[in-house]
Amino acid sequence: MSNKTSEHLWCCRSELSTDRSRNHGLPTATSDEQLKVEESIHVDYQYFLNRKGFDEKELRLEREDHAAYLRNGLKKLSRGFECLDSSRPWLVYWCLHALQLLGETQDDDTQLSIINFLARCQCPDGGFAGGPGQLAHLAPTYAAINALLSIGTQQAYDVINRQKLANFLATMVTSEGSFRMHEGGEVDIRGTYCAVAVARLTRIAMHPLFTRTPTWIVQCQTYEGGFSGGPGMEAHGGYTFCGMAALALLQSQHLADTNRLLRWVSSRQMRYSGGFQGRTNKLVDGCYSFWQGALFPLLHHIIADDLGAGDSSSVPAQEEDDHCWLFNCEALQNYLLVCCQSHDGGLVDKPGKSPDFYHTCYTLSGLSVAQHYCYNNVKKLCVVGDPSNELELTHPLHNIVMTAVLAANQHFSQLPSIQPSVCTFAQDATPSDTSTTTSDGHSTA
Amino acid sequence: RKRRRREAQRTQRGSLYFCVPPSCVASTPMTDFEVQEDKTMYPFSTNPEWSDITPLKQDDGPNPVVSILYSKRFSESMDYFRAILQKDERSPRALRLCSEIIDLNSANYTAWHFRRACLKELDSNLTEELKYVSEITLQTPKNYQLWFHRRKLVEWLNDPSLELEFTAKVLESDSKNYHVWSHRSWVNQHFNLWDGELAFTKSLLEQDLRNNSAFNHRYTVVKHTTGFTREVIQSESRFVFELITKAPNNESAWNYLRGLFDTNEFSQHDEFQRFTEDVISGTKSVHAYSFLVDILMRRKQNSDLLRAVEICKNLGSELDEIRVKYWKYVEKLIRQQIQDE
């Protein structure tokens, strides 16, 4: 499957114009918005196509611009970032991980500074906070641990107080197996993913802490096939990633209706732009390149394992064409490279938006997923544009570089597995905030 | 200055806790409620009310990373907040300090948590507090903390009487705000308040029949009230047929229809199939074809399955090219089904 010539680019197909949304009936606010976005994407695509003597290799990821943007982010941030003062480990992770995808490592001094800062974000009772002196919270805990493991030195690993972390997780779990984000805080599927991911990476025991978790997660799969933030809510890309990644890490992926999920996530790729939307009838956004895109490697493993049982002729990865995820990897890369790069460095949601570290992290993560196919020892690269666009391989469940996951596994497997020293499910004086399927709407402690 | 901060908050808010991406800056109206210049306690250092408190500086360490260049007001307010936290002083002035912090950074979950501790300790008027959080909501409606705070208040008050109207109001500016639907859904379930919900979703769908959140809510309402009985499926499908007729390419409506179909209560596929074939004869709707594939796969007759295979081929090669790999996979599944029969 060679895409050396520009005719193979998604935005260069002659049928592209037929993929513009046609109302086919009543225009509404949704369709108006969609048409506006398509128009701005069209402008970007046209600009690109109109360049004389255009060769696909001209489609370049501006690595140095993005790296400079990220390196600056790691250092100092303007006053405008006061609203992210409770998310600083996130800022570290977004910048660090994005730089790693670009193949950049930090020098020893920077690594040490990061390690020391994150150590100051760790709380006396375990877990990490959004900043020094704040309350422990599952989201910055996830970000901090991902960042530390991305550095992957002994010193970085040693920051993590595993026993306290396990205790923190045990105080966050509810009787239904879901997790609060912080003490007295909201319950939703992000918490579940954050908790499972960090426990897996740092070798905290899965049972009894997560025994009830898979049952809760599957309650979040909706009639559409994606997962919602909590039972009954709308299927959403970010929450779907959290749900399925958590299930996979708990080795319970078969509890989900994978065919329904596959249909839903596959339909989230926009036929015109090639990018992904987060929910049905909403707009494309570069960050979903990862949240939705990473579901495909996940599903591939589940489906291929099922199909491949015994009969080798039904294993999908037989023909050359099949060595790829079940979404249009080229179209996604096309969208990201043409529409999502900011000239000042950093990547964006969609044309017209400003870059930020969150979008830079997740667009690049999605790009990495789209470029790298690997299943059953078969590896295949699919790099759109300049070959130098190739990024490092990211782990689709944790979203840190694969080498960091392998190194962490190697390190923590030599340590004993940790059980919380606090009773699991003990703090159920108040019911969890998400309703269960019981008719009175309350959980029992 | 405040307006710029609010703008930054609105654009950045989506980056908070990764799953909620920033949408285009919502044109939420600025209300008058902010910590007024004359009501702020800043500067604390010269404020006699705070003379007994030694501020606690932030400990970022000697070589900080992701260092934010805070304004003086932000720094000092946080210094005093840290001091109060350390003392665990749950007093009226602590409550007001929480307001200051929330005003500076509405995503400071520590401040919201401590605020709740103060409210409890002081046995504060929660109805007034609900007014406070409502005001802030209109400025930053996509913030996790304030919606959760609202939920706690409603729980403590055990009074949902304002909630349906309030959520409806916020949905006027953004009919798909995830937090709002989540809150409304919670109110429905926690208080068993379902009257009028179906009608509510209907009115939203009348405004925009592509509102997927409204469809999802409708599904949840039916599930928790009547359930998907044969009669309900019939009336619901009639409802959706009408919407599809108005906009045959509307994926939300087709997904809902498929949701009805999948409840399996409805064993007659004929009506669904007739409708779908009808749509196809008028418009080459990808979703109609896709749904037809599902219906045919359920029928299990070889002729139906073969027809489904043809449709998949057509979708992959022509109508829905972006999903060619997906359609090839579905084709494979169907062929396997044919082999197994």
Coordinates of C-alpha atoms in Angstrom, one line a residue, chain A residues 6 46-56 58:
Chain A
S6 CA -0.1 12.8 -3.7
Q46 CA -7.3 23.9 -0.9
Y47 CA -4.3 26.0 0.2
F48 CA -2.3 23.0 0.4
L49 CA -3.4 21.5 -2.9
N50 CA -2.8 24.8 -4.7
R51 CA 0.9 24.9 -3.9
K52 CA 2.8 24.4 -7.1
G53 CA 4.6 21.2 -7.8
F54 CA 3.3 19.7 -4.7
D55 CA 4.8 16.4 -3.6
E56 CA 3.4 14.4 -0.7
E58 CA 6.1 18.2 1.5

